[in-house]
PDB file of C-alpha atoms (C1' of nucleotides) in Angstrom:
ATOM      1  CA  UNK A 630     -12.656 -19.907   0.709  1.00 85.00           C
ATOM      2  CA  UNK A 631      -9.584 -17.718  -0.169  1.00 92.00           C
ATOM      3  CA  UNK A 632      -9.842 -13.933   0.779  1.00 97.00           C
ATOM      4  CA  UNK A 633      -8.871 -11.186  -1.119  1.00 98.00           C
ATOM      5  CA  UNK A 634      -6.352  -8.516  -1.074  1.00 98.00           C
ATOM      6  CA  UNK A 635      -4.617  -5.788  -3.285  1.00 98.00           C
ATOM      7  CA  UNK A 636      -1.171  -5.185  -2.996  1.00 98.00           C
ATOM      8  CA  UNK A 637       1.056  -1.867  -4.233  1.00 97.00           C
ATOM      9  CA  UNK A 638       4.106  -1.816  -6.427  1.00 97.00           C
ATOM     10  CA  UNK A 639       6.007   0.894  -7.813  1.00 96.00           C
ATOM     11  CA  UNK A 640       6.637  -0.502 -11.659  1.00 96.00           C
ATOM     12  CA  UNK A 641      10.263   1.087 -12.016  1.00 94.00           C
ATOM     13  CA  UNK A 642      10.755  -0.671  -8.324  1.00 94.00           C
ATOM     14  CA  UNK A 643       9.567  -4.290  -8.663  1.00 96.00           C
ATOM     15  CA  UNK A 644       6.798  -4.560 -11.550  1.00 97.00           C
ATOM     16  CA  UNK A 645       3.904  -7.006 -12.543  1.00 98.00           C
ATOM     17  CA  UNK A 646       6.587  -8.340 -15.183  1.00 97.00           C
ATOM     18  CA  UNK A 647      10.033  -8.793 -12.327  1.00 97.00           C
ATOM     19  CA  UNK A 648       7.267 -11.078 -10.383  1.00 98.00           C
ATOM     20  CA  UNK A 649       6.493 -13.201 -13.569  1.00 98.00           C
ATOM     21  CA  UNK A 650      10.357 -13.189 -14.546  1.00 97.00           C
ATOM     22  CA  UNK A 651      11.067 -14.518 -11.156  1.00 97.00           C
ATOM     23  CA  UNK A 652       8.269 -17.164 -10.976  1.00 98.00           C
ATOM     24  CA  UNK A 653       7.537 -16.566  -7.200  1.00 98.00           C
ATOM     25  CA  UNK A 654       8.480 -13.175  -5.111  1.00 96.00           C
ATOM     26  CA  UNK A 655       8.971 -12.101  -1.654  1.00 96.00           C
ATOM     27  CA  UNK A 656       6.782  -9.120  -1.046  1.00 96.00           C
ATOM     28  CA  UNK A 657       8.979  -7.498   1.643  1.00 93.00           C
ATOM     29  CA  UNK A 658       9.656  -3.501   2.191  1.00 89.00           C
ATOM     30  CA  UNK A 659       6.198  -2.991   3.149  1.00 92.00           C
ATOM     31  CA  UNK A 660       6.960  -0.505   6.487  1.00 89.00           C
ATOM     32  CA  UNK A 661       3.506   0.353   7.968  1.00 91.00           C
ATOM     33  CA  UNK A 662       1.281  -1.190  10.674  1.00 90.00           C
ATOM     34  CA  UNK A 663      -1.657  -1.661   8.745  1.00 92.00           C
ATOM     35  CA  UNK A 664      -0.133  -2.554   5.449  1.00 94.00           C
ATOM     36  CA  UNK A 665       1.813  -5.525   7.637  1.00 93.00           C
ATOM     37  CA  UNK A 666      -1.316  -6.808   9.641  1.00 93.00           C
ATOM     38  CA  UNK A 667      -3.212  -7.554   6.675  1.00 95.00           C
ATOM     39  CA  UNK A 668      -0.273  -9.125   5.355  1.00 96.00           C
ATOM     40  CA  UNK A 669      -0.191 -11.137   8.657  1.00 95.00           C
ATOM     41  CA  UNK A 670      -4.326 -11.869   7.615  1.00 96.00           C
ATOM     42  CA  UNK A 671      -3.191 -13.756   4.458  1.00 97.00           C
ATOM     43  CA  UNK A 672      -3.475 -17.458   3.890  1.00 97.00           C
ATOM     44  CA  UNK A 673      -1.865 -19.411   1.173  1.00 98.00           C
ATOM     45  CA  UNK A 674      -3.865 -19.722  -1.803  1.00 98.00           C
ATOM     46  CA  UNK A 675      -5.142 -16.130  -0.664  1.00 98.00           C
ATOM     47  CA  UNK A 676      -6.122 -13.843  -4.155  1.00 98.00           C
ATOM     48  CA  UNK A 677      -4.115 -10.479  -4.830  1.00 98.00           C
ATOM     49  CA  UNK A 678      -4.325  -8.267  -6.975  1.00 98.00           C
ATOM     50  CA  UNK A 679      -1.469  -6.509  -8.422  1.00 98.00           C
ATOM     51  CA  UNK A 680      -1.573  -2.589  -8.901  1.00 98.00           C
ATOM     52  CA  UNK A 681       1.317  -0.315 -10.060  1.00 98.00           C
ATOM     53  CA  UNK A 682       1.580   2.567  -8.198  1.00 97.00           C
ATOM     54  CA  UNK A 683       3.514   6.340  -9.557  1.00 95.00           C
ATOM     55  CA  UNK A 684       3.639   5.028 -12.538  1.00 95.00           C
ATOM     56  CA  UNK A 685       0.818   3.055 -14.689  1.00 96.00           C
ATOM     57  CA  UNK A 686      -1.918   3.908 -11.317  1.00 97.00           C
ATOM     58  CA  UNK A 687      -3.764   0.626 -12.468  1.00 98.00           C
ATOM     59  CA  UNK A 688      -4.456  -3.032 -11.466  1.00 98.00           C
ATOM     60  CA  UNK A 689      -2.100  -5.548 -13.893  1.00 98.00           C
ATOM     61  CA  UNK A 690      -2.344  -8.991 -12.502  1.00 98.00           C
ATOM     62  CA  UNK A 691      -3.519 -11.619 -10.108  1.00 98.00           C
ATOM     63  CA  UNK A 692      -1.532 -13.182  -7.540  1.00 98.00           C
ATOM     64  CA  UNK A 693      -1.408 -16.083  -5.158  1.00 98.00           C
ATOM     65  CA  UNK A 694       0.010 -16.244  -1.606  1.00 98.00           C
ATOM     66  CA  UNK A 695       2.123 -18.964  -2.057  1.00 98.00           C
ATOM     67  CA  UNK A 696       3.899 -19.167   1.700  1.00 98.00           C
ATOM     68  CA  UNK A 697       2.465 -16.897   4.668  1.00 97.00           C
ATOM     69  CA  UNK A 698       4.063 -14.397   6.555  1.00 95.00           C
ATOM     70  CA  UNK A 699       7.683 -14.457   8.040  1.00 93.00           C
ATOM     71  CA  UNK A 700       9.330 -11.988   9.510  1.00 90.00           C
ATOM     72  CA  UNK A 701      11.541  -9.541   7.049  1.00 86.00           C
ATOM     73  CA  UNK A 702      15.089 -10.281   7.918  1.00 81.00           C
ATOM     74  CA  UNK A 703      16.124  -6.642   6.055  1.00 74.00           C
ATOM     75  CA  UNK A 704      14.439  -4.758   9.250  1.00 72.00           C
ATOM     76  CA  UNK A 705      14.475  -4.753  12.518  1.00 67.00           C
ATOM     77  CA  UNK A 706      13.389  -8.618  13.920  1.00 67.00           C
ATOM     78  CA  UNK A 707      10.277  -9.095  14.187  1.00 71.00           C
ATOM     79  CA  UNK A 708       8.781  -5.748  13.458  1.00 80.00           C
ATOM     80  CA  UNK A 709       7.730  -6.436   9.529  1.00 89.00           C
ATOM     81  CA  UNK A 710       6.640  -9.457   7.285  1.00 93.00           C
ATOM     82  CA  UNK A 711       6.850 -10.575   3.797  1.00 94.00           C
ATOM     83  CA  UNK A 712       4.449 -12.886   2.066  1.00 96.00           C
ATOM     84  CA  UNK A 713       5.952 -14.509  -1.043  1.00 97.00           C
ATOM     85  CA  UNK A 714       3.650 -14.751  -3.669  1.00 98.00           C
ATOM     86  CA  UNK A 715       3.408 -16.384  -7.371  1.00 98.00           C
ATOM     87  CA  UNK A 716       1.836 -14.903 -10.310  1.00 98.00           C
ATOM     88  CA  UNK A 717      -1.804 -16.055 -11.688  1.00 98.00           C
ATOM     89  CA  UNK A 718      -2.377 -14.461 -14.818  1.00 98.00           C
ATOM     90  CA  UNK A 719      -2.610 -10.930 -16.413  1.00 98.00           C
ATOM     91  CA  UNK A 720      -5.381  -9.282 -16.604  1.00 98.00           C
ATOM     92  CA  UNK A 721      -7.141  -8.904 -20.232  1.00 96.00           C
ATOM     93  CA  UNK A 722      -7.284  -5.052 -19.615  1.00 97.00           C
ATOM     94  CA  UNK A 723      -5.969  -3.322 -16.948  1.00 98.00           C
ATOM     95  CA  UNK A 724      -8.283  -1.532 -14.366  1.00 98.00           C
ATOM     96  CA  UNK A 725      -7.237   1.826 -14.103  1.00 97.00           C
ATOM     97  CA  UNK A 726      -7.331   4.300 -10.472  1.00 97.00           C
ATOM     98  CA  UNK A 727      -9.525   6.342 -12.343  1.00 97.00           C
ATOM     99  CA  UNK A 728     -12.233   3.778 -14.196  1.00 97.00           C
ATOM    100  CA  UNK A 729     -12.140   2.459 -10.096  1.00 97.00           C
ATOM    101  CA  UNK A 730     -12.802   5.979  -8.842  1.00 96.00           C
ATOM    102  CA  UNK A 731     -15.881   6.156 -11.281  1.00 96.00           C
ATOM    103  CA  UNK A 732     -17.178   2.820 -10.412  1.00 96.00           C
ATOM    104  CA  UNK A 733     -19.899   3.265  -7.237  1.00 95.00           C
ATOM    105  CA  UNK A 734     -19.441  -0.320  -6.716  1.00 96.00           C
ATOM    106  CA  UNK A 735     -16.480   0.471  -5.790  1.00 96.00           C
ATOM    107  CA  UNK A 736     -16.825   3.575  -3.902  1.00 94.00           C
ATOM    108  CA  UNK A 737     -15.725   1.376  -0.560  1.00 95.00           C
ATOM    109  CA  UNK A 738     -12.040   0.162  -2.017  1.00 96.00           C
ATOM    110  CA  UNK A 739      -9.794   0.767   0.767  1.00 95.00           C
ATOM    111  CA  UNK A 740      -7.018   2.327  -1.645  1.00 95.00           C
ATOM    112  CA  UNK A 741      -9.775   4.479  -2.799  1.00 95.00           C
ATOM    113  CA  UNK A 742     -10.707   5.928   0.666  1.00 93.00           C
ATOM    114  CA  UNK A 743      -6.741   5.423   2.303  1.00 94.00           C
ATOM    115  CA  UNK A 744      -4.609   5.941  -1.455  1.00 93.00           C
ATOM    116  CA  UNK A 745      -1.745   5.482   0.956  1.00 93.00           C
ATOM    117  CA  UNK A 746      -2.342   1.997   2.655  1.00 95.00           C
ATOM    118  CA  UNK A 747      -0.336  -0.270   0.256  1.00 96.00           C
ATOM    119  CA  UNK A 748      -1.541  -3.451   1.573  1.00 97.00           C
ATOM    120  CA  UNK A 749      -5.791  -3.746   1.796  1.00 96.00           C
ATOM    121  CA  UNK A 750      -8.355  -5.865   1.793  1.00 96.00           C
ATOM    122  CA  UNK A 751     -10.880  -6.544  -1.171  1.00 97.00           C
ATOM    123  CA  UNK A 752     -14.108  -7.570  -0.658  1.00 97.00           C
ATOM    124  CA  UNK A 753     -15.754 -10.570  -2.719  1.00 97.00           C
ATOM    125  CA  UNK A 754     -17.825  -7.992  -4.350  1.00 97.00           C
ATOM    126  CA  UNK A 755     -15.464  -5.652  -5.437  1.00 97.00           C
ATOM    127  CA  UNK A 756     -13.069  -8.865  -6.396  1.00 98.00           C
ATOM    128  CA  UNK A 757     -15.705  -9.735  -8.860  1.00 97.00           C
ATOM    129  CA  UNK A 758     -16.573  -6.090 -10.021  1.00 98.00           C
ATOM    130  CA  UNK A 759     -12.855  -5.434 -10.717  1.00 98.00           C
ATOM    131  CA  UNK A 760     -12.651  -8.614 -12.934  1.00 98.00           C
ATOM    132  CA  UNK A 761     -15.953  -7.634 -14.610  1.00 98.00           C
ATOM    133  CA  UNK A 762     -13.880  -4.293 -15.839  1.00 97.00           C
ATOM    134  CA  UNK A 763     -10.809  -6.343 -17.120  1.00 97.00           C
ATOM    135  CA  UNK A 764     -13.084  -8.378 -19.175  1.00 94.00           C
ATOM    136  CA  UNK A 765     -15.138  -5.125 -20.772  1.00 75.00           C
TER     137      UNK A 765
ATOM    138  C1'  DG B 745       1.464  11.433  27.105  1.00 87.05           C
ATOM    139  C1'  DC B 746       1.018  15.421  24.051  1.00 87.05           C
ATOM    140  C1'  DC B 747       1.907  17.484  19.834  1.00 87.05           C
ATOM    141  C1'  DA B 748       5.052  19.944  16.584  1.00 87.05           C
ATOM    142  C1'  DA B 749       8.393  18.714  13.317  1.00 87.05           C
ATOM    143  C1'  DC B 750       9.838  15.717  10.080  1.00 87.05           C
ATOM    144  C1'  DG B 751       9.862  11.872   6.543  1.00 87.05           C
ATOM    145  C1'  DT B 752       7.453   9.027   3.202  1.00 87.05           C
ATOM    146  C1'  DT B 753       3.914   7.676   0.071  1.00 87.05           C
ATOM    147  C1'  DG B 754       1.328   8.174  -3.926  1.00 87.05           C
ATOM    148  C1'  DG B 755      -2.147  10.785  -6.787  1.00 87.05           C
ATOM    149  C1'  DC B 756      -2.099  14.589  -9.548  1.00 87.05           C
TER     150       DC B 756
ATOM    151  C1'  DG C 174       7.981  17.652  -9.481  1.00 87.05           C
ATOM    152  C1'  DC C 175       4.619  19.103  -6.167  1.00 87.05           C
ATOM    153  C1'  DC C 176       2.185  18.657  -2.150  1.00 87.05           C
ATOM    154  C1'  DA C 177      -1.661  16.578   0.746  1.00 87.05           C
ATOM    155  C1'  DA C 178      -2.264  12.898   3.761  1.00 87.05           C
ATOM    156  C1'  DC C 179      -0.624  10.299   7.133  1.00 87.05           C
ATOM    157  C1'  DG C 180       2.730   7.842  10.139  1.00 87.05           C
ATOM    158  C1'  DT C 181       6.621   8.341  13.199  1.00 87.05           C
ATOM    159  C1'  DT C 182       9.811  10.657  16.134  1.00 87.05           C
ATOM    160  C1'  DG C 183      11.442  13.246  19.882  1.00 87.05           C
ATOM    161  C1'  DG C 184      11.429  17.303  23.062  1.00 87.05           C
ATOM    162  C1'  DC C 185       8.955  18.815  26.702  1.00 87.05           C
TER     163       DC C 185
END
DNA sequence: GCCAACGTTGGC
DNA sequence: GCCAACGTTGGC
């Protein structure tokens, strides 16, 4: 059973559309010790959600880990990963910060509770609830 | 090993 | 653009 994560992206930096342009991305920069365990938690065929960050402050897409964690050859050895991932699909509305914030269900997200952790887990509960308000 | 200073992130 | 939150750094 895949797990679920969410993963942060400033637009104007590398956006929902630059990871559907390229077909598959490296999700590398990511420079914090919590944000780079979880990454080192992911298995392929892992779910992700996609959320812009600055700018937008909303979940866009779905991802898939397509190739786990390797170490980021841009820092210092060893210290960070990158995942690569691929994109799934869209979503059919995107779930904003704020409808999030308002949902109790979701009261628990991890980017709710820690805005600046850019790499968290989502539970199967909240997976589903956050689909639920893409679909509305 | 503590903690003040500093840098970065991200919501507003 | 601002600034709160939080992580990291470095002097002691």
């Amino acid at each position: 059973m895949p797990q679920y994560w969410l993963m942060k992206s400033e637009p104007d930096e590398y956006g929902w559309d630059d990871l559907v342009a390229e077909g598959e991305g490296v999700w590398d920069g990511v420079k914090n010790a919590q944000a780079s365990n979880n990454m080192k938690a992911m298995k392929k065929g892992d779910q992700v959600f996609f959320y812009h960050s600055r700018q937008g402050l909303e979940v866009v897409g779905i991802m898939e880990v397509s190739e786990e964690h390797s170490p980021d050859v841009t820092t210092d050895p060893e210290r960070w990963v990158v995942v690569k991932v691929k994109p799934v699909r869209k979503l059919d509305k995107p779930v904003s910060l704020k409808a999030m914030k308002q949902n109790p269900k979701l009261e628990d997200l991890a980017i709710i509770k820690q805005s600046r952790l850019s790499v968290a887990p989502v539970t199967e509960s909240q997976w589903e609830e956050i689909l639920a308000m893409a679909a509305e």
